[in-house]
Coordinates of C-alpha atoms in Angstrom, one line a residue:
X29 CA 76.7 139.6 107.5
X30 CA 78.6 142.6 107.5
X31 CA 82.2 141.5 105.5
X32 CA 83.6 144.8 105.3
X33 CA 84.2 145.0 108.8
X34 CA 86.8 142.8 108.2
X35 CA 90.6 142.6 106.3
X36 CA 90.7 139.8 103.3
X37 CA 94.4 139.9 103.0
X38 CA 96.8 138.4 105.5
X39 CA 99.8 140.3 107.2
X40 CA 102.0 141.7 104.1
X41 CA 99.9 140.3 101.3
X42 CA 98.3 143.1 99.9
X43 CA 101.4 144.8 99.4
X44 CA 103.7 142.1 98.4
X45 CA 101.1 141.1 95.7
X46 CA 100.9 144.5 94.3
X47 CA 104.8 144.8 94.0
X48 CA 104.8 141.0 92.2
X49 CA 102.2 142.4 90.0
X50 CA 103.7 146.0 89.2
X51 CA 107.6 144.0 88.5
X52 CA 105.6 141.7 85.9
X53 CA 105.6 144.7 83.6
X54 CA 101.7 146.2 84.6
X55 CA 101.4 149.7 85.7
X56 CA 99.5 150.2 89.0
X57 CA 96.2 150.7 88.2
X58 CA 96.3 147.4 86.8
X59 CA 97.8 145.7 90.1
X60 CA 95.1 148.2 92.1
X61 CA 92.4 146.9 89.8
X62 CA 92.9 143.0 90.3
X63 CA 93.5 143.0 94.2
X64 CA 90.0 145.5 94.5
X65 CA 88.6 142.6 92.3
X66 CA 90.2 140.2 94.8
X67 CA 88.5 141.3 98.2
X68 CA 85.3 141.9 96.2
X69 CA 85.6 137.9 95.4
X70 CA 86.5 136.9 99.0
X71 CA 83.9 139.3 100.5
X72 CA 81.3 137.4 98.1
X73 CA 82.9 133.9 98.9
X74 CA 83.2 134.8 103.0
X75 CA 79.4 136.7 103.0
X76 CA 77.8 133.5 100.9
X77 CA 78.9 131.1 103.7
X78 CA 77.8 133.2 106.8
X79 CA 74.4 133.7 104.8
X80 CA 74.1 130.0 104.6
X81 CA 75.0 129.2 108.0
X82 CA 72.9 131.7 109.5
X83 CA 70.0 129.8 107.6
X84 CA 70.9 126.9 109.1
X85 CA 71.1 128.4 112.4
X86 CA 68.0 130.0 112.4
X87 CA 65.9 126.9 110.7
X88 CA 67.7 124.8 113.6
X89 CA 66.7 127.2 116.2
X90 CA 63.3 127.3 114.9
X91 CA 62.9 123.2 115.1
X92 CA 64.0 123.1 118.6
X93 CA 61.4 126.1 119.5
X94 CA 58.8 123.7 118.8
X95 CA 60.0 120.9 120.5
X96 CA 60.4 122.5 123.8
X97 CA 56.5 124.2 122.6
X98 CA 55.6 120.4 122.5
X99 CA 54.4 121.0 118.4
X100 CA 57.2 118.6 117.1
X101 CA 57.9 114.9 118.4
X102 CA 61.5 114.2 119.1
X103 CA 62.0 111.7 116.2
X104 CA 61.3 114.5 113.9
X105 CA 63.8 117.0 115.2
X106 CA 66.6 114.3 114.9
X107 CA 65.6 113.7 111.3
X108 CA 65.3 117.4 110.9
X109 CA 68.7 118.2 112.2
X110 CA 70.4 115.0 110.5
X111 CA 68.8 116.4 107.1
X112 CA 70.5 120.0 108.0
X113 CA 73.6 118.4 108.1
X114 CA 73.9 116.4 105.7
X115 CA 72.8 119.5 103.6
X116 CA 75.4 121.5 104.8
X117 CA 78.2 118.8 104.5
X118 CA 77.2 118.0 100.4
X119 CA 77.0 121.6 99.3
X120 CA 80.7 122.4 101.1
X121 CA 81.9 118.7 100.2
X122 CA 80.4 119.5 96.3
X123 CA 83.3 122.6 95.9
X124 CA 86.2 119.7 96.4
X125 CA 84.7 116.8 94.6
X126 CA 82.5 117.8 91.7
X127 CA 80.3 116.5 89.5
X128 CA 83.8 115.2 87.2
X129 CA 85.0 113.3 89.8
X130 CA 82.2 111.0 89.7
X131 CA 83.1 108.5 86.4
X132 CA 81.8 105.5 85.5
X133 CA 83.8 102.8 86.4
X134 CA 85.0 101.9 83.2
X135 CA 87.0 105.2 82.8
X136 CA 89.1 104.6 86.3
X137 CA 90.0 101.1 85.8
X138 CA 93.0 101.8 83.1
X139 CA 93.6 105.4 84.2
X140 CA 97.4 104.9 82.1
X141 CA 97.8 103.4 79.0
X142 CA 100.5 100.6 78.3
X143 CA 103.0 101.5 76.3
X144 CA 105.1 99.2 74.2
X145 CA 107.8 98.8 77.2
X146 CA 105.3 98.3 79.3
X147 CA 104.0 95.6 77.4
X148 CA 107.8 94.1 76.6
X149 CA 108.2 94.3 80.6
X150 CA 104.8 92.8 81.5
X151 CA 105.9 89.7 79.7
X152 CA 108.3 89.2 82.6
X153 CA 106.1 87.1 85.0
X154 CA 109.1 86.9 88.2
X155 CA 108.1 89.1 90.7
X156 CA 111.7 89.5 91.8
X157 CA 112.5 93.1 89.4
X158 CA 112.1 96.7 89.6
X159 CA 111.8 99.2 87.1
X160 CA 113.6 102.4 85.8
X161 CA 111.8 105.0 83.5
X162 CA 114.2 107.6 82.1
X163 CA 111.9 108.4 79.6
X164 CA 110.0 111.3 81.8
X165 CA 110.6 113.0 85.3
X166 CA 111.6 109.5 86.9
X167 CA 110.8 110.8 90.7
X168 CA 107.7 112.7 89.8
X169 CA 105.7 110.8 87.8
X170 CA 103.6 107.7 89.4
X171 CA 102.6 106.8 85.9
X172 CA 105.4 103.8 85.7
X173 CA 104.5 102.4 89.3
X174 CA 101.0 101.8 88.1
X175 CA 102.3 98.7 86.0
X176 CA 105.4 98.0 87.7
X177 CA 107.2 97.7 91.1
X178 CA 109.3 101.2 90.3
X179 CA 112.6 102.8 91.8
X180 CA 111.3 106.1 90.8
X181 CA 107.7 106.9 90.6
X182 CA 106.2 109.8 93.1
X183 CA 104.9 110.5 96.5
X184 CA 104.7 113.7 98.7
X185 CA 106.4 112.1 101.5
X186 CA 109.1 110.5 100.5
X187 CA 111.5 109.4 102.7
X188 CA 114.4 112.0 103.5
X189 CA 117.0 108.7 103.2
X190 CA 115.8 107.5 100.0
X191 CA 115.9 111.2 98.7
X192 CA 119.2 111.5 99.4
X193 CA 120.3 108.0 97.5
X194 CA 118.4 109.5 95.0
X195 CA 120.3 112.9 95.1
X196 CA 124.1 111.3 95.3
X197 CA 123.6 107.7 93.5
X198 CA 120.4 107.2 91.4
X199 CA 120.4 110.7 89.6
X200 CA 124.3 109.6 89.0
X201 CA 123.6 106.1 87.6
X202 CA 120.7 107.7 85.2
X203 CA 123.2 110.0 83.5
X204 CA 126.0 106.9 83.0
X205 CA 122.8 105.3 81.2
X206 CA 121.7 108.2 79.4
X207 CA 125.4 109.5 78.2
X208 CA 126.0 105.3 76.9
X209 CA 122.9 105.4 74.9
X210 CA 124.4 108.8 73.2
X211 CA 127.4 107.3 72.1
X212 CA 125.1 104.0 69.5
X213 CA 126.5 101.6 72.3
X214 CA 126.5 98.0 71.6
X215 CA 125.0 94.8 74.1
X216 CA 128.3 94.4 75.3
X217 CA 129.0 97.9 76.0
X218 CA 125.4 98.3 77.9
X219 CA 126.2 95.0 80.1
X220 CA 129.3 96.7 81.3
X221 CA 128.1 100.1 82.1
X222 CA 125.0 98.3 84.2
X223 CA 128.0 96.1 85.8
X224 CA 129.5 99.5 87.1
X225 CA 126.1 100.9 88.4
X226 CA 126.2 99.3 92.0
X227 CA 123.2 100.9 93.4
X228 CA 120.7 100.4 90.8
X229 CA 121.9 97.0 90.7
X230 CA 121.2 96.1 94.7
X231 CA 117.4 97.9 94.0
X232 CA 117.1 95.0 91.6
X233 CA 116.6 97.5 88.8
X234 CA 115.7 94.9 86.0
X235 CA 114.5 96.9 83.3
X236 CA 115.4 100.6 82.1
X237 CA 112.8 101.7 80.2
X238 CA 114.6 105.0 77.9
X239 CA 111.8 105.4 75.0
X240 CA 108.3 104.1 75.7
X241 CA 107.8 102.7 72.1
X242 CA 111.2 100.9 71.9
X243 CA 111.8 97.8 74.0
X244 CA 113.3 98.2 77.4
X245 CA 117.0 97.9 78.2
X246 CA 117.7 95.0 80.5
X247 CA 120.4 94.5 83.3
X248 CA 121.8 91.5 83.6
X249 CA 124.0 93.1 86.8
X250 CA 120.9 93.5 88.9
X251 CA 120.9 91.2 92.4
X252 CA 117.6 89.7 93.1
X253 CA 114.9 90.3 95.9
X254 CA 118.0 89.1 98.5
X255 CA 121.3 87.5 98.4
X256 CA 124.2 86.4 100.3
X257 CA 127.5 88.7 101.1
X258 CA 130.6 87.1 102.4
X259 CA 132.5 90.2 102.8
X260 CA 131.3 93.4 105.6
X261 CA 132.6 96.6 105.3
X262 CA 132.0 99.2 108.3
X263 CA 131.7 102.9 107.9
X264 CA 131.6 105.7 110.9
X265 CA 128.9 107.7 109.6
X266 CA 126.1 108.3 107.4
X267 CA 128.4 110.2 104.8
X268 CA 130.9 107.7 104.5
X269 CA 128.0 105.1 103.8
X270 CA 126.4 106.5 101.6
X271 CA 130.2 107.6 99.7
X272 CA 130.8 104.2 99.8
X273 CA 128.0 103.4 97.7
X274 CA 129.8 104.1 94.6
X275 CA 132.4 101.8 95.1
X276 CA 131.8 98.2 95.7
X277 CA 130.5 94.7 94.4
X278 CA 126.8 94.1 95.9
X279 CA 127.0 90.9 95.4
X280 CA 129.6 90.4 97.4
X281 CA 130.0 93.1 99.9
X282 CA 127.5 95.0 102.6
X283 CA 128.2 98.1 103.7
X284 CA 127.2 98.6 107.1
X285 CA 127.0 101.9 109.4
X286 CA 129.3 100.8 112.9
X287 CA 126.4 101.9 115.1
X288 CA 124.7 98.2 113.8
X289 CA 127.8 96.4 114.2
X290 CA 126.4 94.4 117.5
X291 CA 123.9 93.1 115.2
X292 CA 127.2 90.7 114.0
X293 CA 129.2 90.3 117.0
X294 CA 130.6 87.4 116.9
X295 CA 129.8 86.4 113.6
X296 CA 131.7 85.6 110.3
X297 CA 130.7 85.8 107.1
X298 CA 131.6 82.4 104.9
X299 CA 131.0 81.8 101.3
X300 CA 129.0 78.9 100.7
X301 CA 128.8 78.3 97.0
X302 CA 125.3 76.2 97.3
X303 CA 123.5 78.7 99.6
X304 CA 120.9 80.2 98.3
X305 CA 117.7 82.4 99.3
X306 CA 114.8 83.3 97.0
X307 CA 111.4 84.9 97.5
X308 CA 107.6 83.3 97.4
X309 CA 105.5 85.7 97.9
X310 CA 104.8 89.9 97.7
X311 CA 102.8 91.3 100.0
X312 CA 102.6 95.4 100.5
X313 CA 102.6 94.7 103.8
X314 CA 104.4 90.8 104.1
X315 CA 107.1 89.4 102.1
X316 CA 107.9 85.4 102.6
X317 CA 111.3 83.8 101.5
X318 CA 113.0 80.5 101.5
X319 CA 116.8 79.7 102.5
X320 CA 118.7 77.1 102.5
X321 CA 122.7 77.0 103.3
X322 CA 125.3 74.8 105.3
X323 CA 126.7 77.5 107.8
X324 CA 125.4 80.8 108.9
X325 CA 124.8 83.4 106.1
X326 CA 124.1 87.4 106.0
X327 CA 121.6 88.0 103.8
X328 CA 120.6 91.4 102.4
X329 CA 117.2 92.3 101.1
X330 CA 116.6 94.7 98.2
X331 CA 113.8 96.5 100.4
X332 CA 114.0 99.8 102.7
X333 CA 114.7 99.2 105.8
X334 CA 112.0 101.0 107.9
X335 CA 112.5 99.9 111.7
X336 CA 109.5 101.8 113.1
X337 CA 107.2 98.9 111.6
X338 CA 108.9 96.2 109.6
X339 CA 109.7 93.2 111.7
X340 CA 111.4 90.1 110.6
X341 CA 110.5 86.2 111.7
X342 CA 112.5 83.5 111.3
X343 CA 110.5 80.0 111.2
X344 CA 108.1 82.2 112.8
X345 CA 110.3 83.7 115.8
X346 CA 111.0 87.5 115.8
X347 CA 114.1 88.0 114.8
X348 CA 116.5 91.0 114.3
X349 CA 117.4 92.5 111.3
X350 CA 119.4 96.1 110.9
X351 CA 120.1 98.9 107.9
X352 CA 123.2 97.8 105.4
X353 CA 124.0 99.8 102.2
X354 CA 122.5 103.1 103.1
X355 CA 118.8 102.0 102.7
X356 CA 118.5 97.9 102.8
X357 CA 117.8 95.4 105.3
X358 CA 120.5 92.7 106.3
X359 CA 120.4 90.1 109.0
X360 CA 121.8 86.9 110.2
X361 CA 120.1 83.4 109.1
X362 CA 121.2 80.0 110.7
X363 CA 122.2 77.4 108.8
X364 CA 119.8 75.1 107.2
X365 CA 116.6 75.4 105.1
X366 CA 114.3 78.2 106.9
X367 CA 111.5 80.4 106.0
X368 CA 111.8 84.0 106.7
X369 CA 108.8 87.0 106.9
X370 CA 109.1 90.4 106.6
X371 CA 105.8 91.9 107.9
X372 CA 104.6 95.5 108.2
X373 CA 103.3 95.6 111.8
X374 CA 103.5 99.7 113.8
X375 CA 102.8 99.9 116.7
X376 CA 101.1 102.8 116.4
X377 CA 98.8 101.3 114.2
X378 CA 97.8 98.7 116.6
X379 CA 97.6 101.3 119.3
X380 CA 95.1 103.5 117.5
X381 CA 92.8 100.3 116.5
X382 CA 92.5 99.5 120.1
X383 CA 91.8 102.5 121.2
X384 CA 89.3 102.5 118.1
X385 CA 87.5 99.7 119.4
X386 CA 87.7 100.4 122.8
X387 CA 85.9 104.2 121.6
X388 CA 83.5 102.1 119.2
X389 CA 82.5 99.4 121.9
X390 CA 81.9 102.1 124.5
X391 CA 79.9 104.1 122.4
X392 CA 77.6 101.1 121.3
X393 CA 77.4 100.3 125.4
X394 CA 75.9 104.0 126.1
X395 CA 73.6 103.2 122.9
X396 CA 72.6 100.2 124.2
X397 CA 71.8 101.8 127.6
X398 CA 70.2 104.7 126.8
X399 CA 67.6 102.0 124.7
X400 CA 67.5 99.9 127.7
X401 CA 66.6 103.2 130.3
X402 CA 63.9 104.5 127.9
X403 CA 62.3 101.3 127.2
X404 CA 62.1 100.9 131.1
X405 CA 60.8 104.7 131.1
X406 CA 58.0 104.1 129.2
X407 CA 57.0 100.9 130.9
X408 CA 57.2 102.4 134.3
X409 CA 53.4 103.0 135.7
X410 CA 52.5 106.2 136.0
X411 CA 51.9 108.0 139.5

């Protein structure tokens, strides 16, 4: 009630404020000016709050003073109270989520336009390809990942491994593609410089979209949802891995940190010119493929390899799988025709849903018991 008992700045804010202000070119009565304007607006904000919740308070306090006076029945102060609340939650939930945030449905169904490479790409119905758009802030714009599965695209909390392929591979393999476009390159020319661009080619990078009204470049170079490898090649550490990256055939070769190399004990890659594995279905959360080969193989999957929730099942028995080329999932798969599932299952999850429903059952128990003891309170005779 009284805001000017109290400081609005924090520790060092007042003061580094004014300085920011005064090295913009403003003289100091201007900087004095705004920051006097500044508390006035945060005492008006701060003293509009305590005003409202000291009206709730009070019209709270009120309600109750009659039900203990025996003027109010207790149904009436619950759907007193509940109103109060729900009051006090919409006008403070009204300052985040205003009156534009609420559209018809119409206007949120195609919240981005297609473009004509979006279009070109769409036609495309495999589900087996990924996208590269080089036509706008690739990593910070989530615009492409609305049509398409997308290498780039944008989230707050990106992985610290996939930032740093990003950092030393992807930003590398965007300015090959963008300094071949610069010199009028022909198909042949655009073939070979995808054929040299091993990383975007093992994300399955399909389509390069470079001007949003010209049709998208395609890449013949890039590997599929998951192949075989005949050939391992073992790093020591994370640096040499991820080095390594810019030297090597995909198609044929796995590069594989040493800390993972129990995962092949005892095993030998062989080339087996019929093998082959393909996916059948796309889940966010569950991807199914098919194999089929005459000896063991190692397959590698163009997905990130997340080991704190991913597991893998072959013919429905958990099986293990293990990081190769910086970021992918590899693992072993016996020989003959099998069906193999990725599917997204953390154990934290599952831990909080039972303790969910453990919470949600006991609180329906009390509910039910709390019914139960004051429909037997009002039937008891009275003395």
């Amino acid at each position: 009630i009284f805001p000017g008992m109290l400081d609005f700045f924090k520790a060092d804010e007042y003061d580094s404020m004014k300085n920011q202000i005064i090295q913009g070119g403003n003289p100091p009565a201007t900087a004095q000016s705004f920051l006097d304007n500044l508390e006035t607006a945060r005492k008006a904000i701060f003293k509009a709050d305590v005003l409202r919740t000291f009206l709730l308070i009070s019209m709270s306090a009120g309600v109750l003073w009659m039900y203990f006076k025996a003027k109010i029945d207790r149904v009436y102060i619950v759907l007193t109270i509940a109103f109060f609340i729900v009051a006090d939650m919409w006008s403070v939930d009204r300052r985040y989520l205003g009156t534009e945030n609420f559209v018809p449905k119409a206007r949120t169904q195609v919240p981005f336009t297609k473009s004509p490479a979006d279009e070109k790409i769409l036609e495309d119905k495999d589900p087996d390809y990924r996208v590269l758009n080089i036509s706008l802030s690739t990593f910070n714009d989530a615009s492409t990942s609305y049509w398409h599965k997308s290498i780039g695209g944008y989230h707050g909390a990106k992985m610290k491994r996939y930032q740093e392929l990003i950092d030393f591979q992807i930003d590398k393999c965007i300015e090959t593609i963008t300094g071949t476009l610069k010199s009028h390159p022909s198909d042949s020319s655009i073939r070979f410089a995808f054929s040299g661009l091993p990383v975007l080619n093992m994300l399955n990078t399909r389509y390069v979209i470079y001007n949003p009204d010209a049709a998208p470049l395609q890449n013949p170079s890039a590997l599929g949802n998951a192949w075989f490898v005949s050939t391992v090649r073992f790093v020591k550490t994370a640096d040499s891995e991820i080095t390594a990256l810019s030297n090597f055939n995909p198609r044929t070769t796995t590069i594989v940190d040493e800390r993972f190399k129990n995962e092949l004990d005892q095993f030998t890659p062989k080339a087996d010119p019929e093998a082959h594995i393909q996916l059948l279905s796309y889940k966010a959360n569950e991807l199914s493929y098919e194999s089929n080969s005459s000896s063991e193989q190692l397959a590698v999957f163009s997905e990130i390899y997340y080991k704190d929730g991913w597991n893998a099942y072959v013919d429905g028995k958990l099986s293990p799988h293990f990081r190769a080329n910086y970021v992918l999932r590899a693992m072993r798969i016996p020989a003959g025709k099998h069906s193999i599932v990725y599917k997204f299952e953390p154990t934290v999850y599952k831990t909080g849903e039972g303790i969910s429903f453990a919470m949600s059952a006991l609180l329906l128990l009390s509910v039910a018991a709390s019914l139960f003891m004051e429909g037997k309170n009002q039937f008891r005779p009275k003395a």
